[in-house]
Coordinates of C-alpha atoms in Angstrom, one line a residue:
X998 CA -17.9 16.7 45.1
X999 CA -16.2 18.2 42.0
X1000 CA -15.6 16.1 38.9
X1001 CA -12.0 15.6 38.0
X1002 CA -11.0 17.6 34.9
X1003 CA -8.0 16.2 33.1
X1004 CA -5.3 18.3 31.3
X1005 CA -6.5 16.5 28.2
X1006 CA -10.0 17.9 28.7
X1007 CA -8.6 21.4 28.8
X1008 CA -6.2 20.9 25.9
X1009 CA -8.0 19.2 23.0
X1010 CA -7.2 18.9 19.3
X1011 CA -9.9 20.0 17.0
X1012 CA -11.0 22.2 14.2
X1013 CA -11.6 26.0 14.3
X1014 CA -13.0 28.6 14.6
X1015 CA -14.7 28.1 17.9
X1016 CA -14.6 25.5 20.7
X1017 CA -18.1 26.3 22.0
X1018 CA -19.7 27.0 18.6
X1019 CA -17.8 24.6 16.4
X1020 CA -16.2 21.8 18.4
X1021 CA -19.0 21.5 21.0
X1022 CA -21.9 21.2 18.4
X1023 CA -19.7 18.7 16.5
X1024 CA -19.3 16.6 19.6
X1025 CA -22.9 17.0 20.4
X1026 CA -23.9 15.5 17.1
X1027 CA -21.5 12.6 17.7
X1028 CA -23.1 12.0 21.1
X1029 CA -26.6 12.1 19.7
X1030 CA -25.7 9.5 17.0
X1031 CA -24.3 7.2 19.7
X1032 CA -27.6 7.5 21.7
X1033 CA -29.6 6.7 18.5
X1034 CA -27.4 3.6 17.9
X1035 CA -27.8 2.5 21.5
X1036 CA -31.5 2.6 21.1
X1037 CA -31.5 1.0 17.7
X1038 CA -33.3 4.0 16.0
X1039 CA -31.2 4.8 13.0
X1040 CA -32.9 2.5 10.6
X1041 CA -36.3 4.3 11.1
X1042 CA -35.0 7.8 10.4
X1043 CA -36.0 9.6 7.1
X1044 CA -34.6 13.0 7.9
X1045 CA -33.4 15.2 10.7
X1046 CA -33.7 18.8 11.9
X1047 CA -31.3 20.8 14.1
X1048 CA -32.4 23.8 16.1
X1049 CA -29.7 26.2 17.3
X1050 CA -30.5 28.6 20.2
X1051 CA -29.1 31.7 21.8
X1052 CA -25.5 32.5 21.1
X1053 CA -25.2 29.4 18.9
X1054 CA -27.8 31.0 16.6
X1055 CA -26.7 34.6 16.9
X1056 CA -23.1 34.0 15.9
X1057 CA -23.6 30.6 14.4
X1058 CA -22.9 31.5 10.8
X1059 CA -19.7 33.3 11.6
X1060 CA -18.6 30.4 13.9
X1061 CA -19.5 27.7 11.3
X1062 CA -21.9 26.1 13.8
X1063 CA -24.2 24.8 11.1
X1064 CA -21.2 23.3 9.2
X1065 CA -19.8 21.7 12.4
X1066 CA -23.2 20.1 13.1
X1067 CA -23.3 18.6 9.6
X1068 CA -19.8 17.3 9.8
X1069 CA -20.6 15.6 13.1
X1070 CA -23.8 14.1 11.7
X1071 CA -21.7 12.9 8.7
X1072 CA -19.7 10.7 11.1
X1073 CA -16.4 12.6 11.0
X1074 CA -14.3 13.4 14.0
X1075 CA -12.8 16.9 14.5
X1076 CA -9.5 15.6 15.9
X1077 CA -8.7 13.4 12.8
X1078 CA -10.7 14.6 9.8
X1079 CA -8.4 15.7 7.0
X1080 CA -8.9 19.5 6.7
X1081 CA -9.2 19.3 3.0
X1082 CA -12.2 16.9 3.3
X1083 CA -14.4 19.6 5.1
X1084 CA -15.3 21.6 2.0
X1085 CA -16.0 18.5 -0.1
X1086 CA -18.4 17.1 2.5
X1087 CA -20.3 20.3 2.9
X1088 CA -20.5 20.9 -0.8
X1089 CA -22.0 17.4 -1.4
X1090 CA -24.7 18.0 1.2
X1091 CA -25.6 21.4 -0.4
X1092 CA -25.5 20.0 -4.0
X1093 CA -27.4 16.8 -3.5
X1094 CA -29.8 17.7 -0.7
X1095 CA -28.8 14.6 1.1
X1096 CA -26.8 13.7 4.2
X1097 CA -24.7 10.6 4.6
X1098 CA -25.8 10.1 8.2
X1099 CA -22.8 8.8 10.2
X1100 CA -21.3 7.7 6.9
X1101 CA -23.8 4.8 6.8
X1102 CA -27.3 6.0 5.8
X1103 CA -28.4 8.5 3.1
X1104 CA -31.1 10.9 4.4
X1105 CA -33.1 13.6 2.7
X1106 CA -31.7 16.8 3.9
X1107 CA -31.4 20.5 3.0
X1108 CA -29.4 23.3 4.6
X1109 CA -32.5 25.1 5.9
X1110 CA -33.1 22.1 8.2
X1111 CA -30.5 23.7 10.5
X1112 CA -32.7 26.3 12.1
X1113 CA -31.3 29.5 13.8
X1114 CA -33.5 30.5 16.7
X1115 CA -32.6 33.7 18.5
X1116 CA -34.3 32.8 21.7
X1117 CA -32.2 31.6 24.6
X1118 CA -32.9 28.3 26.4
X1119 CA -32.9 28.8 30.2
X1120 CA -30.2 26.3 31.0
X1121 CA -27.3 27.7 29.0
X1122 CA -26.7 30.3 26.2
X1123 CA -25.4 27.6 23.8
X1124 CA -28.2 25.2 23.3
X1125 CA -29.0 22.9 20.3
X1126 CA -31.7 20.3 19.7
X1127 CA -31.5 17.4 17.3
X1128 CA -34.7 15.9 16.0
X1129 CA -35.1 12.7 14.0
X1130 CA -38.2 12.2 11.9
X1131 CA -39.7 8.9 10.5
X1132 CA -41.2 8.3 7.0
X1133 CA -44.5 9.2 8.6
X1134 CA -43.0 12.5 9.8
X1135 CA -43.2 11.4 13.4
X1136 CA -40.6 12.4 15.9
X1137 CA -38.4 9.4 16.7
X1138 CA -35.9 11.2 18.8
X1139 CA -35.5 14.8 20.2
X1140 CA -32.4 15.5 22.3
X1141 CA -31.1 18.9 23.6
X1142 CA -27.4 19.5 24.3
X1143 CA -25.5 22.4 25.6
X1144 CA -22.0 23.5 24.5
X1145 CA -20.6 25.0 27.7
X1146 CA -17.2 26.1 26.4
X1147 CA -13.9 24.6 25.5
X1148 CA -15.6 21.8 23.5
X1149 CA -17.4 20.4 26.6
X1150 CA -20.9 19.2 26.0
X1151 CA -23.6 18.3 28.5
X1152 CA -27.3 17.5 28.7
X1153 CA -29.4 19.1 31.4
X1154 CA -29.8 16.7 34.4
X1155 CA -28.0 13.9 32.7
X1156 CA -25.2 12.3 34.8
X1157 CA -23.2 9.4 33.3
X1158 CA -21.7 6.5 35.2
X1159 CA -18.3 7.8 34.1
X1160 CA -18.9 11.1 35.9
X1161 CA -19.7 9.1 39.0
X1162 CA -16.6 7.0 38.7
X1163 CA -14.2 9.8 37.8
X1164 CA -14.5 12.4 40.6
X1165 CA -12.0 14.2 42.7
X1166 CA -12.1 11.5 45.5
X1167 CA -10.4 8.9 43.2
X1168 CA -7.2 10.9 42.9
X1169 CA -4.2 11.4 45.2
X1170 CA -4.5 15.1 45.1
X1171 CA -8.2 16.1 44.6
X1172 CA -8.2 19.7 43.5
X1173 CA -11.2 22.1 43.3
X1174 CA -9.6 25.4 44.4
X1175 CA -6.2 27.0 43.8
X1176 CA -5.5 27.0 47.6
X1177 CA -5.8 23.2 47.6
X1178 CA -3.3 22.9 44.8
X1179 CA -0.9 25.3 46.6
X1180 CA -1.2 23.4 49.9
X1181 CA -0.4 20.1 48.2
X1182 CA 2.7 21.6 46.7
X1183 CA 3.8 22.9 50.1
X1184 CA 3.1 19.7 51.9
X1185 CA 4.7 17.4 49.3
X1186 CA 7.5 19.9 48.5
X1187 CA 6.7 19.4 44.8
X1188 CA 6.0 21.7 41.8
X1189 CA 2.5 22.1 40.4
X1190 CA 3.5 19.9 37.4
X1191 CA 4.4 17.1 39.7
X1192 CA 1.1 17.2 41.6
X1193 CA -0.8 17.3 38.3
X1194 CA 1.1 14.4 36.8
X1195 CA 0.4 12.3 39.9
X1196 CA -3.3 12.8 39.3
X1197 CA -3.1 12.1 35.5
X1198 CA -1.3 8.8 36.2
X1199 CA -4.5 7.5 37.7
X1200 CA -6.0 7.5 34.2
X1201 CA -3.0 7.0 31.9
X1202 CA 0.5 5.6 32.0
X1203 CA 3.5 7.9 31.9
X1204 CA 4.1 6.8 28.3
X1205 CA 0.5 7.5 27.3
X1206 CA 0.7 10.9 28.9
X1207 CA 3.9 11.7 27.1
X1208 CA 2.4 10.5 23.8
X1209 CA -0.7 12.7 24.1
X1210 CA 1.2 15.7 25.3
X1211 CA 3.6 15.3 22.3
X1212 CA 0.6 15.2 20.0
X1213 CA -0.8 18.3 21.5
X1214 CA 2.5 20.2 21.2
X1215 CA 3.1 18.9 17.7
X1216 CA -0.3 20.2 16.7
X1217 CA 0.5 23.6 18.2
X1218 CA 3.8 23.8 16.5
X1219 CA 2.4 22.7 13.2
X1220 CA -0.4 25.3 13.6
X1221 CA 2.2 28.1 14.2
X1222 CA 4.3 26.9 11.3
X1223 CA 1.3 26.9 8.9
X1224 CA 0.1 30.3 10.0
X1225 CA 3.6 31.8 9.6
X1226 CA 3.9 30.5 6.1
X1227 CA 0.4 31.2 4.7
X1228 CA -0.5 34.5 3.2
X1229 CA -3.8 35.9 1.8
X1230 CA -7.1 36.9 3.4
X1231 CA -9.3 35.0 5.9
X1232 CA -12.7 33.6 4.8
X1233 CA -16.0 35.1 6.1
X1234 CA -16.5 38.4 4.3
X1235 CA -14.5 40.8 6.4
X1236 CA -11.5 40.4 4.1
X1237 CA -9.1 40.4 7.1
X1238 CA -5.5 40.1 5.8
X1239 CA -3.3 37.5 7.3
X1240 CA -0.5 39.3 9.2
X1241 CA 1.6 36.5 10.6
X1242 CA 3.1 35.7 7.2
X1243 CA 4.6 39.2 6.6
X1244 CA 5.7 39.7 10.2
X1245 CA 7.4 36.3 10.1
X1246 CA 9.1 37.1 6.8
X1247 CA 10.6 40.3 8.3
X1248 CA 11.7 38.6 11.5
X1249 CA 13.2 35.4 10.0
X1250 CA 15.2 37.4 7.4
X1251 CA 17.5 35.1 5.4
X1252 CA 17.7 32.2 7.8
X1253 CA 17.0 28.9 6.0
X1254 CA 15.2 25.8 7.3
X1255 CA 13.5 22.7 5.9
X1256 CA 11.1 21.7 8.7
X1257 CA 9.6 22.7 12.0
X1258 CA 12.5 21.6 14.1
X1259 CA 15.0 23.5 11.9
X1260 CA 12.6 26.5 12.1
X1261 CA 12.9 26.6 15.9
X1262 CA 16.7 26.6 15.5
X1263 CA 16.5 29.4 12.9
X1264 CA 14.4 31.6 15.2
X1265 CA 16.8 31.1 18.0
X1266 CA 19.5 32.6 15.8
X1267 CA 17.6 35.8 15.2
X1268 CA 17.9 39.1 17.1
X1269 CA 16.4 39.2 20.6
X1270 CA 15.9 42.9 21.2
X1271 CA 12.8 43.8 23.1
X1272 CA 10.8 44.9 20.0
X1273 CA 11.7 41.7 18.1
X1274 CA 10.6 39.6 21.1
X1275 CA 7.3 41.4 21.1
X1276 CA 6.9 40.8 17.4
X1277 CA 7.8 37.2 17.6
X1278 CA 5.4 36.5 20.4
X1279 CA 2.6 38.3 18.6
X1280 CA 3.5 36.5 15.4
X1281 CA 3.2 33.1 17.0
X1282 CA -0.2 34.0 18.5
X1283 CA -1.6 35.6 15.3
X1284 CA -0.5 32.6 13.3
X1285 CA -2.5 30.2 15.4
X1286 CA -5.6 32.2 15.3
X1287 CA -5.4 32.9 11.6
X1288 CA -5.3 29.1 11.1
X1289 CA -8.2 28.8 13.5
X1290 CA -10.3 31.4 11.6
X1291 CA -9.8 29.3 8.4
X1292 CA -11.3 26.2 9.9
X1293 CA -7.8 24.8 10.4
X1294 CA -6.7 22.3 13.1
X1295 CA -5.7 23.9 16.4
X1296 CA -5.5 22.9 20.1
X1297 CA -8.4 24.2 22.3
X1298 CA -6.5 25.9 25.0
X1299 CA -8.9 26.3 26.8
X1300 CA -11.0 27.4 23.8
X1301 CA -10.4 27.8 20.1
X1302 CA -10.9 31.6 20.2
X1303 CA -8.0 31.8 22.7
X1304 CA -5.9 29.0 21.1
X1305 CA -2.9 31.2 20.3
X1306 CA -1.9 32.3 23.8
X1307 CA -0.5 29.1 25.2
X1308 CA 1.6 28.0 22.2
X1309 CA 2.9 31.6 21.7
X1310 CA 4.1 31.8 25.3
X1311 CA 5.6 28.2 25.2
X1312 CA 7.3 29.0 22.0
X1313 CA 8.7 32.2 23.6
X1314 CA 10.3 30.1 26.3
X1315 CA 11.8 27.7 23.8
X1316 CA 13.2 30.2 21.3
X1317 CA 14.0 33.2 23.6
X1318 CA 14.4 32.0 27.3
X1319 CA 15.9 28.6 27.1
X1320 CA 17.6 27.3 23.9
X1321 CA 18.3 24.0 25.7
X1322 CA 14.7 23.3 26.5
X1323 CA 13.4 19.8 25.6
X1324 CA 10.2 17.9 25.9
X1325 CA 10.3 17.7 29.7
X1326 CA 9.9 21.5 29.8
X1327 CA 7.0 21.4 27.3
X1328 CA 5.4 18.6 29.4
X1329 CA 5.7 20.7 32.6
X1330 CA 4.3 23.8 30.9
X1331 CA 1.2 21.9 29.5
X1332 CA 0.5 20.1 32.8
X1333 CA 0.5 23.4 34.8
X1334 CA -1.5 25.3 32.2
X1335 CA -4.1 22.5 32.0
X1336 CA -4.6 22.4 35.8
X1337 CA -4.9 26.2 36.2
X1338 CA -7.5 26.1 33.4
X1339 CA -9.5 23.4 35.1
X1340 CA -9.7 25.4 38.3
X1341 CA -11.3 28.3 36.3
X1342 CA -13.7 25.9 34.7
X1343 CA -14.8 24.3 38.0
X1344 CA -15.4 27.6 39.7
X1345 CA -16.3 30.0 36.9
X1346 CA -16.6 29.4 33.2
X1347 CA -14.4 29.2 30.0
X1348 CA -17.4 30.1 27.8
X1349 CA -17.5 33.5 26.2
X1350 CA -21.3 33.0 25.8
X1351 CA -21.4 32.9 29.6
X1352 CA -18.6 35.2 30.7
X1353 CA -17.4 37.3 27.8
X1354 CA -13.8 37.2 26.5
X1355 CA -12.4 37.3 30.0
X1356 CA -13.5 33.6 30.1
X1357 CA -11.4 32.8 27.1
X1358 CA -8.4 35.1 26.6
X1359 CA -8.3 35.9 30.3
X1360 CA -8.2 32.2 31.3
X1361 CA -5.7 31.3 28.6
X1362 CA -3.4 34.2 29.7
X1363 CA -3.7 33.0 33.3
X1364 CA -2.9 29.4 32.3
X1365 CA 0.2 30.5 30.3
X1366 CA 1.4 32.9 33.0
X1367 CA 1.3 30.2 35.7
X1368 CA 3.0 27.6 33.4
X1369 CA 5.8 30.0 32.3
X1370 CA 6.5 31.0 35.9
X1371 CA 7.2 27.4 36.9
X1372 CA 9.6 27.0 33.9
X1373 CA 11.4 30.2 34.9
X1374 CA 12.1 28.8 38.3
X1375 CA 9.2 30.3 40.3
X1376 CA 7.6 28.6 43.3
X1377 CA 4.2 27.1 43.0
X1378 CA 2.8 30.0 45.0
X1379 CA 4.4 32.4 42.5
X1380 CA 2.9 30.5 39.6
X1381 CA -0.5 31.0 41.1
X1382 CA 0.2 34.7 41.6
X1383 CA 1.1 34.9 37.9
X1384 CA -2.2 33.3 37.0
X1385 CA -4.0 35.8 39.2
X1386 CA -2.2 38.8 37.8
X1387 CA -3.0 37.8 34.2
X1388 CA -6.7 37.3 34.9
X1389 CA -6.9 40.4 37.1
X1390 CA -6.0 42.5 34.1
X1391 CA -8.6 40.8 31.8
X1392 CA -11.6 41.2 34.2
X1393 CA -14.6 42.5 32.4
X1394 CA -13.3 41.9 28.9
X1395 CA -16.2 41.6 26.5
X1396 CA -16.9 39.2 23.6
X1397 CA -18.2 41.3 20.7
X1398 CA -16.9 39.7 17.4
X1399 CA -17.5 41.7 14.3
X1400 CA -19.8 39.8 11.9
X1401 CA -19.9 36.9 14.4
X1402 CA -16.5 35.8 13.1
X1403 CA -13.6 34.7 15.3
X1404 CA -11.4 37.4 13.7
X1405 CA -11.8 41.0 14.9
X1406 CA -10.9 41.6 17.7
X1407 CA -10.3 37.9 18.6
X1408 CA -7.1 37.3 16.7
X1409 CA -5.2 40.3 18.0
X1410 CA -6.5 39.6 21.5
X1411 CA -4.4 36.4 21.5
X1412 CA -1.3 38.4 20.9
X1413 CA -2.2 40.8 23.8
X1414 CA -3.1 37.8 26.1
X1415 CA 0.3 36.2 25.4
X1416 CA 2.2 39.4 26.1
X1417 CA 0.3 39.9 29.3
X1418 CA 1.0 36.3 30.4
X1419 CA 4.8 36.9 30.0
X1420 CA 4.6 40.2 31.9
X1421 CA 2.5 38.6 34.6
X1422 CA 5.1 35.8 35.0
X1423 CA 7.9 38.4 35.4
X1424 CA 5.9 40.4 37.9
X1425 CA 5.1 37.2 39.9
X1426 CA 8.8 36.2 40.0
X1427 CA 9.5 39.5 41.8
X1428 CA 6.5 39.0 44.2
X1429 CA 6.5 37.6 47.7
X1430 CA 3.3 35.5 47.6
X1431 CA 2.8 36.0 51.3
X1432 CA 2.3 39.7 50.7
X1433 CA 0.0 39.3 47.6
X1434 CA -3.3 40.9 48.4
X1435 CA -5.4 39.0 45.8
X1436 CA -5.3 35.2 45.8
X1437 CA -6.1 33.4 42.6
X1438 CA -9.4 31.9 44.0
X1439 CA -10.7 35.4 44.8
X1440 CA -10.0 36.7 41.2
X1441 CA -11.7 33.6 39.8
X1442 CA -14.8 34.3 42.0
X1443 CA -14.7 37.9 40.9
X1444 CA -14.5 36.9 37.3
X1445 CA -17.6 34.7 37.7
X1446 CA -19.5 37.5 39.5
X1447 CA -18.5 39.9 36.7
X1448 CA -19.7 37.4 34.1
X1449 CA -23.1 37.2 35.8
X1450 CA -23.4 41.0 35.9
X1451 CA -22.2 41.5 32.3
X1452 CA -24.8 42.6 29.8
X1453 CA -25.8 39.7 27.6
X1454 CA -25.0 41.7 24.5
X1455 CA -21.3 41.4 25.4
X1456 CA -21.4 37.6 25.7
X1457 CA -20.7 36.4 22.1
X1458 CA -23.9 37.6 20.6
X1459 CA -22.6 40.2 18.2
X1460 CA -25.3 42.5 19.4
X1461 CA -23.1 45.0 21.3
X1462 CA -19.7 46.7 21.3
X1463 CA -17.5 46.5 18.3
X1464 CA -19.9 44.2 16.5
X1465 CA -22.4 47.0 16.4
X1466 CA -20.3 50.1 16.2
X1467 CA -18.1 48.7 13.4
X1468 CA -20.4 47.3 10.7
X1469 CA -19.5 45.1 7.8
X1470 CA -19.7 48.1 5.5
X1471 CA -16.9 49.8 7.5
X1472 CA -14.7 46.8 6.8

């Protein structure tokens, strides 16, 4: 039995720079607080300690893992916290050596109580343990969580009643493999987006689905807009220059606009030569991940490190392919993308700490390729072919961020993943799926086998590849 994974599990609003190293630990802190409340333990707590393990420790500083944990323990939510509040909360903790636990109780706390342990826990590369201590220095609570990619958090051998209730048997079209999705489409004579919507309607009304998808798209659009209109350098020490601003300035020329909607119209009026299209798509992707690298608000799609691919490809459709596109097109795109991502998560991984960057940029490129193919008039089978092509040409991609920051090569990779997705869609539209040699399920299986065979140094540890050959002094 495979648990149902909603589109809204795959596309989540949060804060950068990493879904597994920032959003996941933040959510884990929230879960721990809730468990303490359920057991009526908070009143007895004097202080807390947090142990980070494996990849969370090795690249934790660059991914702001320690800050994310503290923000979660302070009672804030990554989806709704005002971005400008983040620095104030962290500064207060550092300056006062106290933590306002869940916004309700002042605890003694210093930054060195978030402990970075290089050893890996056996269950998963991204482990963290929360420990609560009493006035007598006795352990009141000790809970270990694992951030398994895309903001998903689990505990070993812990199964909730919700997981038992929400499983694939409760839905009209239970999907675990891509072949099942394809067969439903053929049998029902429906597009992928129609099948996915039928499943989502078990959990939410159509109005609720529309509202959430609009929020997701609005966040993506805002993120691109902010990134295209913000200049300077990124935080973290590498002094990486923001490039979306200057690229956008050259492309938009003298066109004027006052808001995001007028901005889309302005872009539609610009030149659409091949080179300009490449630059626009790259600009959209770069803008998102420059915002992500600055602890801005993005949509995990399926991760923060790969958050730029899907909005860039969707924006490409809106401003280049179809000037008459409306929310219904956006809705279809996001439904298809989310479902393809869920198939990868169920059968492989979307965590770079488990599978390298093929699990992030590769999956996001596949999601975008399949979604774009449906909007361009492709069949469900061709959409799955597009997803396969996109992933096939990301197999083996390593995760070796310089300085442990989600900047180099991560930001550029989003641009490359977006371009590959568009190319994969075009190739798929000219493909007879019956003659395709590699089905999507096989490439997902291959990706997972590749992930297991990959040297650990290339799985988000900053202990191999570019992270080693290009030192901070070179930057």
